[in-house]
mmCIF file of C-alpha atoms in Angstrom:
data_model
loop_
_atom_site.group_PDB
_atom_site.id
_atom_site.type_symbol
_atom_site.label_atom_id
_atom_site.label_comp_id
_atom_site.label_asym_id
_atom_site.label_seq_id
_atom_site.Cartn_x
_atom_site.Cartn_y
_atom_site.Cartn_z
ATOM 1 C CA UNK V 1 -42.878 53.212 90.602
ATOM 2 C CA UNK V 2 -38.613 53.640 89.895
ATOM 3 C CA UNK V 3 -36.532 52.071 87.613
ATOM 4 C CA UNK V 4 -32.947 50.866 88.711
ATOM 5 C CA UNK V 5 -30.392 50.262 86.526
ATOM 6 C CA UNK V 6 -29.061 47.908 85.157
ATOM 7 C CA UNK V 7 -25.758 46.327 87.399
ATOM 8 C CA UNK V 8 -22.410 46.228 85.586
ATOM 9 C CA UNK V 9 -21.616 43.256 86.513
ATOM 10 C CA UNK V 10 -24.308 40.764 85.237
ATOM 11 C CA UNK V 11 -23.760 42.505 82.238
ATOM 12 C CA UNK V 12 -20.435 41.182 82.123
ATOM 13 C CA UNK V 13 -21.189 38.449 83.272
ATOM 14 C CA UNK V 14 -24.449 37.878 80.304
ATOM 15 C CA UNK V 15 -21.615 39.372 77.738
ATOM 16 C CA UNK V 16 -18.866 36.551 78.364
ATOM 17 C CA UNK V 17 -21.379 33.781 78.606
ATOM 18 C CA UNK V 18 -23.170 34.899 75.164
ATOM 19 C CA UNK V 19 -19.299 34.793 73.917
ATOM 20 C CA UNK V 20 -18.427 31.822 75.238
ATOM 21 C CA UNK V 21 -22.013 30.098 73.442
ATOM 22 C CA UNK V 22 -21.060 31.552 70.253
ATOM 23 C CA UNK V 23 -17.464 30.071 70.245
ATOM 24 C CA UNK V 24 -18.844 26.593 71.367
ATOM 25 C CA UNK V 25 -21.164 27.338 68.368
ATOM 26 C CA UNK V 26 -18.798 28.549 65.561
ATOM 27 C CA UNK V 27 -16.155 25.242 66.837
ATOM 28 C CA UNK V 28 -19.269 22.967 66.149
ATOM 29 C CA UNK V 29 -19.670 23.952 63.404
ATOM 30 C CA UNK V 30 -16.203 23.915 61.770
ATOM 31 C CA UNK V 31 -15.904 20.427 63.096
ATOM 32 C CA UNK V 32 -18.749 19.311 61.831
ATOM 33 C CA UNK V 33 -17.892 20.734 58.459
ATOM 34 C CA UNK V 34 -14.278 18.817 58.820
ATOM 35 C CA UNK V 35 -16.088 15.466 59.817
ATOM 36 C CA UNK V 36 -18.028 15.856 55.875
ATOM 37 C CA UNK V 37 -15.301 17.059 54.259
ATOM 38 C CA UNK V 38 -12.852 13.453 55.838
ATOM 39 C CA UNK V 39 -16.391 11.263 54.624
ATOM 40 C CA UNK V 40 -16.694 12.867 51.414
ATOM 41 C CA UNK V 41 -12.404 12.513 50.942
ATOM 42 C CA UNK V 42 -12.678 8.688 51.863
ATOM 43 C CA UNK V 43 -15.083 8.162 50.041
ATOM 44 C CA UNK V 44 -13.757 9.186 46.657
ATOM 45 C CA UNK V 45 -10.679 7.265 47.705
ATOM 46 C CA UNK V 46 -12.771 4.247 47.721
ATOM 47 C CA UNK V 47 -14.734 5.044 45.199
ATOM 48 C CA UNK V 48 -10.508 5.536 42.962
ATOM 49 C CA UNK V 49 -9.590 2.682 44.551
ATOM 50 C CA UNK V 50 -12.552 0.672 42.605
ATOM 51 C CA UNK V 51 -12.031 2.307 39.740
ATOM 52 C CA UNK V 52 -8.366 1.558 39.504
ATOM 53 C CA UNK V 53 -8.999 -2.689 40.465
ATOM 54 C CA UNK V 54 -11.435 -2.096 37.337
ATOM 55 C CA UNK V 55 -8.556 -0.938 35.292
ATOM 56 C CA UNK V 56 -5.754 -2.433 36.064
ATOM 57 C CA UNK V 57 -6.304 -5.797 38.142
ATOM 58 C CA UNK V 58 -2.345 -6.946 37.445
ATOM 59 C CA UNK V 59 -1.395 -3.938 39.424
ATOM 60 C CA UNK V 60 -3.000 -3.872 42.485
ATOM 61 C CA UNK V 61 -0.735 -5.151 45.223
ATOM 62 C CA UNK V 62 2.299 -5.139 43.286
ATOM 63 C CA UNK V 63 4.030 -2.310 45.082
ATOM 64 C CA UNK V 64 3.634 -4.060 48.390
ATOM 65 C CA UNK V 65 4.522 -7.716 46.943
ATOM 66 C CA UNK V 66 7.306 -9.634 47.346
ATOM 67 C CA UNK V 67 6.946 -12.000 44.181
ATOM 68 C CA UNK V 68 7.097 -10.138 40.947
ATOM 69 C CA UNK V 69 3.629 -12.209 39.770
ATOM 70 C CA UNK V 70 3.713 -12.914 35.252
ATOM 71 C CA UNK V 71 1.164 -11.786 33.528
ATOM 72 C CA UNK V 72 -0.665 -15.014 32.379
ATOM 73 C CA UNK V 73 -0.338 -15.931 28.775
ATOM 74 C CA UNK V 74 -3.281 -16.636 26.713
ATOM 75 C CA UNK V 75 -3.483 -20.272 25.188
ATOM 76 C CA UNK V 76 -5.657 -22.164 22.591
ATOM 77 C CA UNK V 77 -7.829 -25.262 24.754
ATOM 78 C CA UNK V 78 -5.667 -27.225 22.216
ATOM 79 C CA UNK V 79 -2.271 -25.502 23.495
ATOM 80 C CA UNK V 80 -3.875 -26.217 27.018
ATOM 81 C CA UNK V 81 -4.671 -29.865 26.317
ATOM 82 C CA UNK V 82 -0.993 -30.151 25.244
ATOM 83 C CA UNK V 83 0.824 -28.217 27.613
ATOM 84 C CA UNK V 84 -1.163 -29.878 30.434
ATOM 85 C CA UNK V 85 -0.168 -33.521 29.634
ATOM 86 C CA UNK V 86 3.497 -32.315 28.846
ATOM 87 C CA UNK V 87 3.337 -31.566 32.484
ATOM 88 C CA UNK V 88 1.987 -34.289 33.769
ATOM 89 C CA UNK V 89 4.666 -36.206 32.469
ATOM 90 C CA UNK V 90 7.453 -34.747 32.646
ATOM 91 C CA UNK V 91 5.518 -33.705 36.777
ATOM 92 C CA UNK V 92 5.070 -37.773 36.960
ATOM 93 C CA UNK V 93 7.541 -38.526 39.551
ATOM 94 C CA UNK V 94 6.821 -35.850 41.814
ATOM 95 C CA UNK V 95 3.246 -36.628 42.369
ATOM 96 C CA UNK V 96 1.197 -39.737 43.008
ATOM 97 C CA UNK V 97 1.375 -42.168 41.027
ATOM 98 C CA UNK V 98 -0.948 -42.552 38.416
ATOM 99 C CA UNK V 99 -2.029 -44.748 35.714
ATOM 100 C CA UNK V 100 0.604 -45.834 32.580
ATOM 101 C CA UNK V 101 -1.395 -43.809 29.318
ATOM 102 C CA UNK V 102 -4.113 -43.250 30.017
ATOM 103 C CA UNK V 103 -3.889 -39.519 30.962
ATOM 104 C CA UNK V 104 -2.783 -38.532 27.290
ATOM 105 C CA UNK V 105 -5.313 -41.237 25.818
ATOM 106 C CA UNK V 106 -7.946 -39.488 26.569
ATOM 107 C CA UNK V 107 -6.679 -36.188 25.231
ATOM 108 C CA UNK V 108 -5.442 -38.089 21.988
ATOM 109 C CA UNK V 109 -9.299 -38.622 21.619
ATOM 110 C CA UNK V 110 -10.821 -35.632 22.733
ATOM 111 C CA UNK V 111 -8.244 -33.634 20.516
ATOM 112 C CA UNK V 112 -9.477 -36.057 17.669
ATOM 113 C CA UNK V 113 -13.253 -35.412 19.126
ATOM 114 C CA UNK V 114 -12.725 -32.368 18.293
ATOM 115 C CA UNK V 115 -10.956 -31.726 15.353
ATOM 116 C CA UNK V 116 -13.006 -34.324 13.446
ATOM 117 C CA UNK V 117 -14.945 -31.944 10.896
ATOM 118 C CA UNK V 118 -18.352 -33.906 11.253
ATOM 119 C CA UNK V 119 -19.584 -32.105 7.427
ATOM 120 C CA UNK V 120 -20.704 -34.185 5.034
ATOM 121 C CA UNK V 121 -17.864 -34.430 2.584
ATOM 122 C CA UNK V 122 -18.083 -34.493 -0.614
ATOM 123 C CA UNK V 123 -19.064 -36.758 -3.368
ATOM 124 C CA UNK V 124 -16.393 -38.887 -5.014
ATOM 125 C CA UNK V 125 -15.717 -37.508 -9.078
ATOM 126 C CA UNK V 126 -14.351 -39.395 -11.693
ATOM 127 C CA UNK V 127 -13.145 -39.513 -15.014
ATOM 128 C CA UNK V 128 -15.024 -41.346 -17.412
ATOM 129 C CA UNK V 129 -14.088 -44.206 -18.109
ATOM 130 C CA UNK V 130 -12.751 -45.659 -21.295
ATOM 131 C CA UNK V 131 -13.508 -48.789 -22.468
ATOM 132 C CA UNK V 132 -11.275 -50.079 -25.467
ATOM 133 C CA UNK V 133 -13.108 -49.568 -29.223
ATOM 134 C CA UNK V 134 -11.064 -52.287 -30.544
ATOM 135 C CA UNK V 135 -9.532 -55.778 -29.850
ATOM 136 C CA UNK V 136 -7.501 -58.086 -31.426
ATOM 137 C CA UNK V 137 -9.123 -60.501 -34.220
ATOM 138 C CA UNK V 138 -8.595 -64.374 -33.335
ATOM 139 C CA UNK V 139 -6.192 -65.967 -34.357
ATOM 140 C CA UNK V 140 -8.189 -69.728 -34.561
ATOM 141 C CA UNK V 141 -11.313 -70.769 -36.701
ATOM 142 C CA UNK V 142 -14.837 -70.565 -35.004
ATOM 143 C CA UNK V 143 -14.959 -74.620 -35.316
ATOM 144 C CA UNK V 144 -11.653 -74.559 -33.056
ATOM 145 C CA UNK V 145 -12.181 -72.218 -31.180
ATOM 146 C CA UNK V 146 -15.208 -74.196 -29.638
ATOM 147 C CA UNK V 147 -13.710 -76.760 -29.390
ATOM 148 C CA UNK V 148 -11.271 -74.522 -27.160
ATOM 149 C CA UNK V 149 -14.053 -73.248 -24.737
ATOM 150 C CA UNK V 150 -14.732 -77.185 -24.068
ATOM 151 C CA UNK V 151 -11.472 -77.875 -22.771
ATOM 152 C CA UNK V 152 -12.356 -74.644 -20.630
ATOM 153 C CA UNK V 153 -15.078 -75.873 -19.347
ATOM 154 C CA UNK V 154 -13.089 -79.223 -18.435
ATOM 155 C CA UNK V 155 -10.729 -77.393 -16.916
ATOM 156 C CA UNK V 156 -13.091 -75.525 -14.513
ATOM 157 C CA UNK V 157 -14.716 -78.805 -13.983
ATOM 158 C CA UNK V 158 -11.856 -81.112 -13.357
ATOM 159 C CA UNK V 159 -11.085 -78.505 -10.942
ATOM 160 C CA UNK V 160 -14.122 -78.196 -9.190
ATOM 161 C CA UNK V 161 -14.651 -82.316 -8.590
ATOM 162 C CA UNK V 162 -11.271 -82.397 -7.166
ATOM 163 C CA UNK V 163 -11.966 -80.447 -4.688
ATOM 164 C CA UNK V 164 -15.694 -81.755 -2.852
ATOM 165 C CA UNK V 165 -15.623 -80.213 -0.155
ATOM 166 C CA UNK V 166 -15.834 -76.531 -1.128
ATOM 167 C CA UNK V 167 -19.289 -74.609 -3.591
ATOM 168 C CA UNK V 168 -17.495 -73.148 -6.467
ATOM 169 C CA UNK V 169 -19.940 -71.900 -9.400
ATOM 170 C CA UNK V 170 -18.476 -70.396 -12.490
ATOM 171 C CA UNK V 171 -19.850 -67.692 -15.139
ATOM 172 C CA UNK V 172 -18.177 -66.130 -17.993
ATOM 173 C CA UNK V 173 -19.445 -63.502 -20.500
ATOM 174 C CA UNK V 174 -18.296 -62.659 -24.123
ATOM 175 C CA UNK V 175 -18.632 -59.438 -24.505
ATOM 176 C CA UNK V 176 -17.848 -59.117 -27.461
ATOM 177 C CA UNK V 177 -19.026 -62.172 -28.892
ATOM 178 C CA UNK V 178 -21.917 -63.503 -26.476
ATOM 179 C CA UNK V 179 -19.662 -66.817 -25.313
ATOM 180 C CA UNK V 180 -21.060 -67.870 -21.778
ATOM 181 C CA UNK V 181 -19.833 -70.714 -19.756
ATOM 182 C CA UNK V 182 -21.487 -71.569 -16.430
ATOM 183 C CA UNK V 183 -21.067 -74.109 -13.941
ATOM 184 C CA UNK V 184 -22.978 -74.326 -10.941
ATOM 185 C CA UNK V 185 -24.056 -71.216 -11.775
ATOM 186 C CA UNK V 186 -27.643 -71.191 -11.259
ATOM 187 C CA UNK V 187 -26.741 -72.843 -7.381
ATOM 188 C CA UNK V 188 -27.408 -70.183 -4.449
ATOM 189 C CA UNK V 189 -25.035 -68.241 -3.278
ATOM 190 C CA UNK V 190 -24.396 -65.488 -0.462
ATOM 191 C CA UNK V 191 -22.838 -63.152 -2.611
ATOM 192 C CA UNK V 192 -22.868 -61.113 1.084
ATOM 193 C CA UNK V 193 -20.782 -57.015 -0.093
ATOM 194 C CA UNK V 194 -21.083 -58.549 -3.639
ATOM 195 C CA UNK V 195 -24.975 -57.130 -4.264
ATOM 196 C CA UNK V 196 -23.878 -53.718 -3.445
ATOM 197 C CA UNK V 197 -23.762 -54.676 -7.996
ATOM 198 C CA UNK V 198 -27.439 -54.522 -8.352
ATOM 199 C CA UNK V 199 -28.082 -51.765 -5.348
ATOM 200 C CA UNK V 200 -25.143 -49.204 -7.632
ATOM 201 C CA UNK V 201 -27.537 -49.574 -10.616
ATOM 202 C CA UNK V 202 -30.541 -48.958 -8.187
ATOM 203 C CA UNK V 203 -28.744 -45.868 -6.872
ATOM 204 C CA UNK V 204 -27.565 -44.243 -10.647
ATOM 205 C CA UNK V 205 -30.532 -44.940 -12.112
ATOM 206 C CA UNK V 206 -32.258 -43.583 -8.859
ATOM 207 C CA UNK V 207 -30.746 -40.773 -8.870
ATOM 208 C CA UNK V 208 -30.828 -40.277 -12.777
ATOM 209 C CA UNK V 209 -34.819 -40.332 -12.688
ATOM 210 C CA UNK V 210 -34.674 -37.995 -10.145
ATOM 211 C CA UNK V 211 -36.091 -40.395 -7.129
ATOM 212 C CA UNK V 212 -33.010 -40.301 -5.429
ATOM 213 C CA UNK V 213 -30.955 -37.610 -3.751
ATOM 214 C CA UNK V 214 -27.380 -38.213 -4.400
ATOM 215 C CA UNK V 215 -26.960 -35.956 -1.233
ATOM 216 C CA UNK V 216 -29.394 -36.644 1.404
ATOM 217 C CA UNK V 217 -26.853 -37.318 4.629
ATOM 218 C CA UNK V 218 -26.571 -40.671 6.869
ATOM 219 C CA UNK V 219 -25.161 -39.884 9.921
ATOM 220 C CA UNK V 220 -22.538 -42.607 11.805
ATOM 221 C CA UNK V 221 -23.539 -42.699 15.431
ATOM 222 C CA UNK V 222 -20.911 -45.365 16.752
ATOM 223 C CA UNK V 223 -23.444 -48.234 15.914
ATOM 224 C CA UNK V 224 -21.411 -51.731 15.253
ATOM 225 C CA UNK V 225 -20.775 -52.814 10.395
ATOM 226 C CA UNK V 226 -23.123 -55.845 9.839
ATOM 227 C CA UNK V 227 -20.028 -58.599 9.258
ATOM 228 C CA UNK V 228 -17.516 -55.651 11.152
ATOM 229 C CA UNK V 229 -16.149 -54.947 8.477
ATOM 230 C CA UNK V 230 -16.121 -51.060 7.543
ATOM 231 C CA UNK V 231 -13.877 -48.636 6.150
ATOM 232 C CA UNK V 232 -16.037 -45.969 8.343
ATOM 233 C CA UNK V 233 -16.013 -47.307 11.942
ATOM 234 C CA UNK V 234 -12.335 -47.661 11.449
ATOM 235 C CA UNK V 235 -11.227 -44.092 10.436
ATOM 236 C CA UNK V 236 -13.717 -41.890 12.467
ATOM 237 C CA UNK V 237 -15.661 -40.750 15.758
ATOM 238 C CA UNK V 238 -19.756 -40.507 15.722
ATOM 239 C CA UNK V 239 -21.312 -37.563 14.565
ATOM 240 C CA UNK V 240 -19.959 -37.934 11.371
ATOM 241 C CA UNK V 241 -22.657 -37.471 8.620
ATOM 242 C CA UNK V 242 -22.184 -39.097 4.887
ATOM 243 C CA UNK V 243 -24.063 -38.164 1.979
ATOM 244 C CA UNK V 244 -25.742 -41.800 0.075
ATOM 245 C CA UNK V 245 -23.517 -41.549 -3.252
ATOM 246 C CA UNK V 246 -20.073 -41.526 -1.064
ATOM 247 C CA UNK V 247 -22.192 -44.853 1.102
ATOM 248 C CA UNK V 248 -22.182 -46.077 -2.306
ATOM 249 C CA UNK V 249 -19.188 -45.525 -3.323
ATOM 250 C CA UNK V 250 -17.710 -46.850 -0.314
ATOM 251 C CA UNK V 251 -19.580 -49.960 -0.416
ATOM 252 C CA UNK V 252 -17.407 -50.684 -3.831
ATOM 253 C CA UNK V 253 -14.278 -49.235 -2.818
ATOM 254 C CA UNK V 254 -14.258 -50.857 0.838
ATOM 255 C CA UNK V 255 -16.201 -53.632 0.391
ATOM 256 C CA UNK V 256 -18.263 -50.855 3.922
ATOM 257 C CA UNK V 257 -20.982 -53.254 5.194
ATOM 258 C CA UNK V 258 -21.578 -49.984 7.153
ATOM 259 C CA UNK V 259 -22.028 -47.872 4.306
ATOM 260 C CA UNK V 260 -23.639 -50.792 2.146
ATOM 261 C CA UNK V 261 -26.983 -50.598 4.840
ATOM 262 C CA UNK V 262 -26.333 -46.766 4.952
ATOM 263 C CA UNK V 263 -27.567 -47.027 0.670
ATOM 264 C CA UNK V 264 -30.337 -49.589 1.144
ATOM 265 C CA UNK V 265 -32.204 -47.886 3.463
ATOM 266 C CA UNK V 266 -32.316 -44.963 1.420
ATOM 267 C CA UNK V 267 -33.076 -46.090 -1.671
ATOM 268 C CA UNK V 268 -35.689 -48.584 -0.131
ATOM 269 C CA UNK V 269 -34.273 -51.888 0.527
ATOM 270 C CA UNK V 270 -33.846 -55.142 -0.872
ATOM 271 C CA UNK V 271 -37.312 -55.265 -1.312
ATOM 272 C CA UNK V 272 -37.227 -51.985 -3.365
ATOM 273 C CA UNK V 273 -33.130 -53.854 -5.061
ATOM 274 C CA UNK V 274 -35.060 -57.218 -6.504
ATOM 275 C CA UNK V 275 -38.115 -54.787 -7.618
ATOM 276 C CA UNK V 276 -35.656 -52.792 -9.874
ATOM 277 C CA UNK V 277 -33.589 -55.195 -10.948
ATOM 278 C CA UNK V 278 -35.078 -58.816 -11.386
ATOM 279 C CA UNK V 279 -36.657 -57.747 -14.668
ATOM 280 C CA UNK V 280 -33.098 -58.085 -15.497
ATOM 281 C CA UNK V 281 -32.457 -61.216 -14.273
ATOM 282 C CA UNK V 282 -33.914 -62.565 -10.853
ATOM 283 C CA UNK V 283 -33.396 -67.009 -11.133
ATOM 284 C CA UNK V 284 -33.438 -66.745 -7.969
ATOM 285 C CA UNK V 285 -35.422 -63.921 -5.411
ATOM 286 C CA UNK V 286 -32.628 -62.939 -3.108
ATOM 287 C CA UNK V 287 -35.978 -62.029 -1.031
ATOM 288 C CA UNK V 288 -37.747 -64.858 -1.056
ATOM 289 C CA UNK V 289 -36.495 -68.068 0.928
ATOM 290 C CA UNK V 290 -34.305 -70.720 -0.648
ATOM 291 C CA UNK V 291 -33.378 -74.238 0.821
ATOM 292 C CA UNK V 292 -29.729 -76.124 -0.222
ATOM 293 C CA UNK V 293 -27.063 -77.807 0.878
ATOM 294 C CA UNK V 294 -23.494 -75.610 1.534
ATOM 295 C CA UNK V 295 -20.177 -76.612 1.990
ATOM 296 C CA UNK V 296 -19.953 -78.495 4.911
ATOM 297 C CA UNK V 297 -23.446 -80.225 3.886
ATOM 298 C CA UNK V 298 -25.591 -78.342 6.731
ATOM 299 C CA UNK V 299 -29.065 -77.367 5.559
ATOM 300 C CA UNK V 300 -29.938 -74.202 5.618
ATOM 301 C CA UNK V 301 -32.577 -72.525 4.391
ATOM 302 C CA UNK V 302 -33.021 -68.104 4.428
ATOM 303 C CA UNK V 303 -33.524 -64.935 2.011
ATOM 304 C CA UNK V 304 -30.559 -62.846 0.918
ATOM 305 C CA UNK V 305 -29.264 -65.337 -1.900
ATOM 306 C CA UNK V 306 -28.671 -64.749 -5.800
ATOM 307 C CA UNK V 307 -26.424 -66.952 -8.242
ATOM 308 C CA UNK V 308 -23.071 -65.818 -10.365
ATOM 309 C CA UNK V 309 -25.374 -66.342 -13.488
ATOM 310 C CA UNK V 310 -27.812 -63.084 -12.203
ATOM 311 C CA UNK V 311 -24.859 -61.043 -11.071
ATOM 312 C CA UNK V 312 -22.639 -61.385 -14.493
ATOM 313 C CA UNK V 313 -26.283 -61.145 -15.997
ATOM 314 C CA UNK V 314 -26.369 -57.268 -13.782
ATOM 315 C CA UNK V 315 -22.953 -56.635 -14.894
ATOM 316 C CA UNK V 316 -23.544 -57.286 -18.633
ATOM 317 C CA UNK V 317 -26.557 -54.683 -18.335
ATOM 318 C CA UNK V 318 -23.844 -52.374 -16.273
ATOM 319 C CA UNK V 319 -21.670 -52.598 -19.447
ATOM 320 C CA UNK V 320 -23.662 -51.609 -22.636
ATOM 321 C CA UNK V 321 -25.760 -49.121 -20.403
ATOM 322 C CA UNK V 322 -22.219 -47.247 -19.024
ATOM 323 C CA UNK V 323 -21.043 -47.327 -22.727
ATOM 324 C CA UNK V 324 -24.900 -45.374 -23.859
ATOM 325 C CA UNK V 325 -24.947 -43.312 -21.009
ATOM 326 C CA UNK V 326 -21.764 -43.126 -18.664
ATOM 327 C CA UNK V 327 -22.923 -39.986 -17.278
ATOM 328 C CA UNK V 328 -25.835 -42.183 -14.727
ATOM 329 C CA UNK V 329 -23.204 -45.194 -14.565
ATOM 330 C CA UNK V 330 -20.259 -43.630 -14.239
ATOM 331 C CA UNK V 331 -20.506 -43.056 -10.296
ATOM 332 C CA UNK V 332 -20.708 -47.059 -9.709
ATOM 333 C CA UNK V 333 -17.661 -47.664 -12.414
ATOM 334 C CA UNK V 334 -15.384 -45.542 -10.991
ATOM 335 C CA UNK V 335 -15.386 -47.099 -8.137
ATOM 336 C CA UNK V 336 -15.268 -50.504 -9.392
ATOM 337 C CA UNK V 337 -12.476 -48.904 -11.192
ATOM 338 C CA UNK V 338 -11.035 -47.552 -8.307
ATOM 339 C CA UNK V 339 -12.023 -49.768 -5.290
ATOM 340 C CA UNK V 340 -9.116 -51.122 -2.582
ATOM 341 C CA UNK V 341 -10.018 -54.070 -2.223
ATOM 342 C CA UNK V 342 -7.893 -57.078 -3.806
ATOM 343 C CA UNK V 343 -8.526 -58.928 -7.069
ATOM 344 C CA UNK V 344 -7.362 -62.681 -7.443
ATOM 345 C CA UNK V 345 -7.781 -62.165 -10.981
ATOM 346 C CA UNK V 346 -5.159 -59.583 -11.709
ATOM 347 C CA UNK V 347 -2.972 -62.313 -11.071
ATOM 348 C CA UNK V 348 -4.330 -64.464 -14.124
ATOM 349 C CA UNK V 349 -3.757 -61.742 -17.131
ATOM 350 C CA UNK V 350 -1.322 -59.858 -17.712
ATOM 351 C CA UNK V 351 0.878 -56.494 -16.588
ATOM 352 C CA UNK V 352 -2.274 -53.172 -17.805
ATOM 353 C CA UNK V 353 -5.497 -55.016 -17.872
ATOM 354 C CA UNK V 354 -7.968 -53.292 -16.924
ATOM 355 C CA UNK V 355 -9.794 -54.375 -14.195
ATOM 356 C CA UNK V 356 -13.292 -53.356 -13.119
ATOM 357 C CA UNK V 357 -14.700 -55.306 -9.686
ATOM 358 C CA UNK V 358 -16.701 -55.991 -6.844
ATOM 359 C CA UNK V 359 -16.754 -58.398 -4.086
ATOM 360 C CA UNK V 360 -17.885 -59.838 -1.815
ATOM 361 C CA UNK V 361 -17.052 -61.729 2.445
ATOM 362 C CA UNK V 362 -19.001 -63.372 4.516
ATOM 363 C CA UNK V 363 -16.620 -64.801 7.388
ATOM 364 C CA UNK V 364 -20.262 -66.212 9.226
ATOM 365 C CA UNK V 365 -20.985 -68.976 6.394
ATOM 366 C CA UNK V 366 -17.088 -68.250 4.581
ATOM 367 C CA UNK V 367 -18.656 -66.673 1.324
ATOM 368 C CA UNK V 368 -16.512 -64.956 -0.804
ATOM 369 C CA UNK V 369 -17.626 -64.180 -4.390
ATOM 370 C CA UNK V 370 -15.778 -62.346 -6.997
ATOM 371 C CA UNK V 371 -18.213 -59.811 -10.273
ATOM 372 C CA UNK V 372 -15.195 -58.396 -12.806
ATOM 373 C CA UNK V 373 -14.674 -56.933 -15.971
ATOM 374 C CA UNK V 374 -12.182 -57.350 -17.549
ATOM 375 C CA UNK V 375 -10.694 -55.215 -20.441
ATOM 376 C CA UNK V 376 -8.180 -57.997 -22.142
ATOM 377 C CA UNK V 377 -7.914 -58.986 -25.603
ATOM 378 C CA UNK V 378 -11.756 -59.734 -25.157
ATOM 379 C CA UNK V 379 -14.186 -57.924 -22.970
ATOM 380 C CA UNK V 380 -15.512 -59.959 -20.944
ATOM 381 C CA UNK V 381 -16.946 -60.329 -17.524
ATOM 382 C CA UNK V 382 -16.091 -63.054 -14.967
ATOM 383 C CA UNK V 383 -17.911 -63.959 -12.143
ATOM 384 C CA UNK V 384 -16.499 -66.941 -8.900
ATOM 385 C CA UNK V 385 -18.387 -67.681 -5.704
ATOM 386 C CA UNK V 386 -16.760 -69.881 -3.441
ATOM 387 C CA UNK V 387 -17.862 -71.534 0.553
ATOM 388 C CA UNK V 388 -14.348 -72.587 1.070
ATOM 389 C CA UNK V 389 -12.066 -72.403 4.591
ATOM 390 C CA UNK V 390 -11.125 -68.793 4.136
ATOM 391 C CA UNK V 391 -10.038 -65.851 2.209
ATOM 392 C CA UNK V 392 -6.394 -67.075 1.583
ATOM 393 C CA UNK V 393 -8.742 -69.814 0.003
ATOM 394 C CA UNK V 394 -11.094 -68.198 -1.901
ATOM 395 C CA UNK V 395 -7.409 -66.341 -3.307
ATOM 396 C CA UNK V 396 -6.010 -69.631 -4.433
ATOM 397 C CA UNK V 397 -9.823 -70.651 -5.866
ATOM 398 C CA UNK V 398 -10.286 -67.579 -7.865
ATOM 399 C CA UNK V 399 -6.167 -67.821 -9.349
ATOM 400 C CA UNK V 400 -6.707 -70.817 -10.835
ATOM 401 C CA UNK V 401 -9.770 -70.755 -12.570
ATOM 402 C CA UNK V 402 -9.328 -67.180 -13.506
ATOM 403 C CA UNK V 403 -5.156 -68.237 -14.808
ATOM 404 C CA UNK V 404 -7.741 -71.076 -16.833
ATOM 405 C CA UNK V 405 -10.124 -68.278 -18.749
ATOM 406 C CA UNK V 406 -6.558 -65.811 -19.812
ATOM 407 C CA UNK V 407 -5.183 -69.409 -21.212
ATOM 408 C CA UNK V 408 -8.207 -69.911 -23.534
ATOM 409 C CA UNK V 409 -8.530 -66.572 -23.876
ATOM 410 C CA UNK V 410 -4.570 -65.773 -24.868
ATOM 411 C CA UNK V 411 -5.066 -68.917 -27.336
ATOM 412 C CA UNK V 412 -7.514 -68.133 -29.459
ATOM 413 C CA UNK V 413 -5.168 -65.225 -30.126
ATOM 414 C CA UNK V 414 -1.726 -67.032 -30.383
#
């Protein structure tokens, strides 16, 4: 077979085609590499921008912004509230009308709620009360004193009889000589807060025996106070906790009816107080029902009554118990001396006379009672209770009758 030599023209064309294909492949490869590098660069740029935003958020856009952005100041919630209140006050005319004062009052209430410490305050503490160890010797004979005591009785009776539209009870005990005088002292009365005296004795003796824990807590939940007389409701928002010992103190120092109810609930109620106290004196059963006529002539029947005879006996018991064991009874004696409730007896005795007292006030029944230890020329207990038109009238009655007692004691030492 005959072989033919390759056509030179064909070889040239084939070589050219091969060269073109090689060039095209190289160009395609370069394009792919460039596109890949561009993609990687763009992705890297996006990633770095995200990192930059996270680390310097306030600087993003700062270079192109037309306005300078001030850094945000950190303030506490209280400062923010005050600032908002101030802003609302100064720009009030520029915005829609608002009700005057409402925003400020709400802000103040929120601030008070956030600043109130709801934990119980420490238990009150008192310096021991030192009663006089000795008293002046009377300057009159026993016979003369007996006659003067009859004069005191006549003065009190005359005053009571001159005011027939009022119910008045009077009880006096001399702690040095056991001399006593009682007028209407067994008639039923509504003692109101004065019954914190036997409740306080029950508390003190319960603490001493370990049956009552003074740091037991009661929490004010916003409930109304019995008789609407409460220092707690006037000074605290709901949520405040109080130790039982503090409740006992407030029932004496402020005649706080809510604190008194907390105290009673924690020590077993009035039944527990009565069971503890009636061996000392129980002429009228506080938990039982009694029938009597009040100062308006209305016949009443109910429990929660006592008499000035029983209250005087409780105070006498407390006096001697404190002298023999002041640690046990100091919380009660100290609260009585620190009482912020006015006492009408102070106007009758000399300045500086130590008067420790517990008051009771029931406006619904117009019943007013005061039970006091008076450590003056002679140590005495005085209890006066009255039903009358008003609290002011009750103070007038108590001042007059305690004045008769002071006149009697002073006459015995002239």
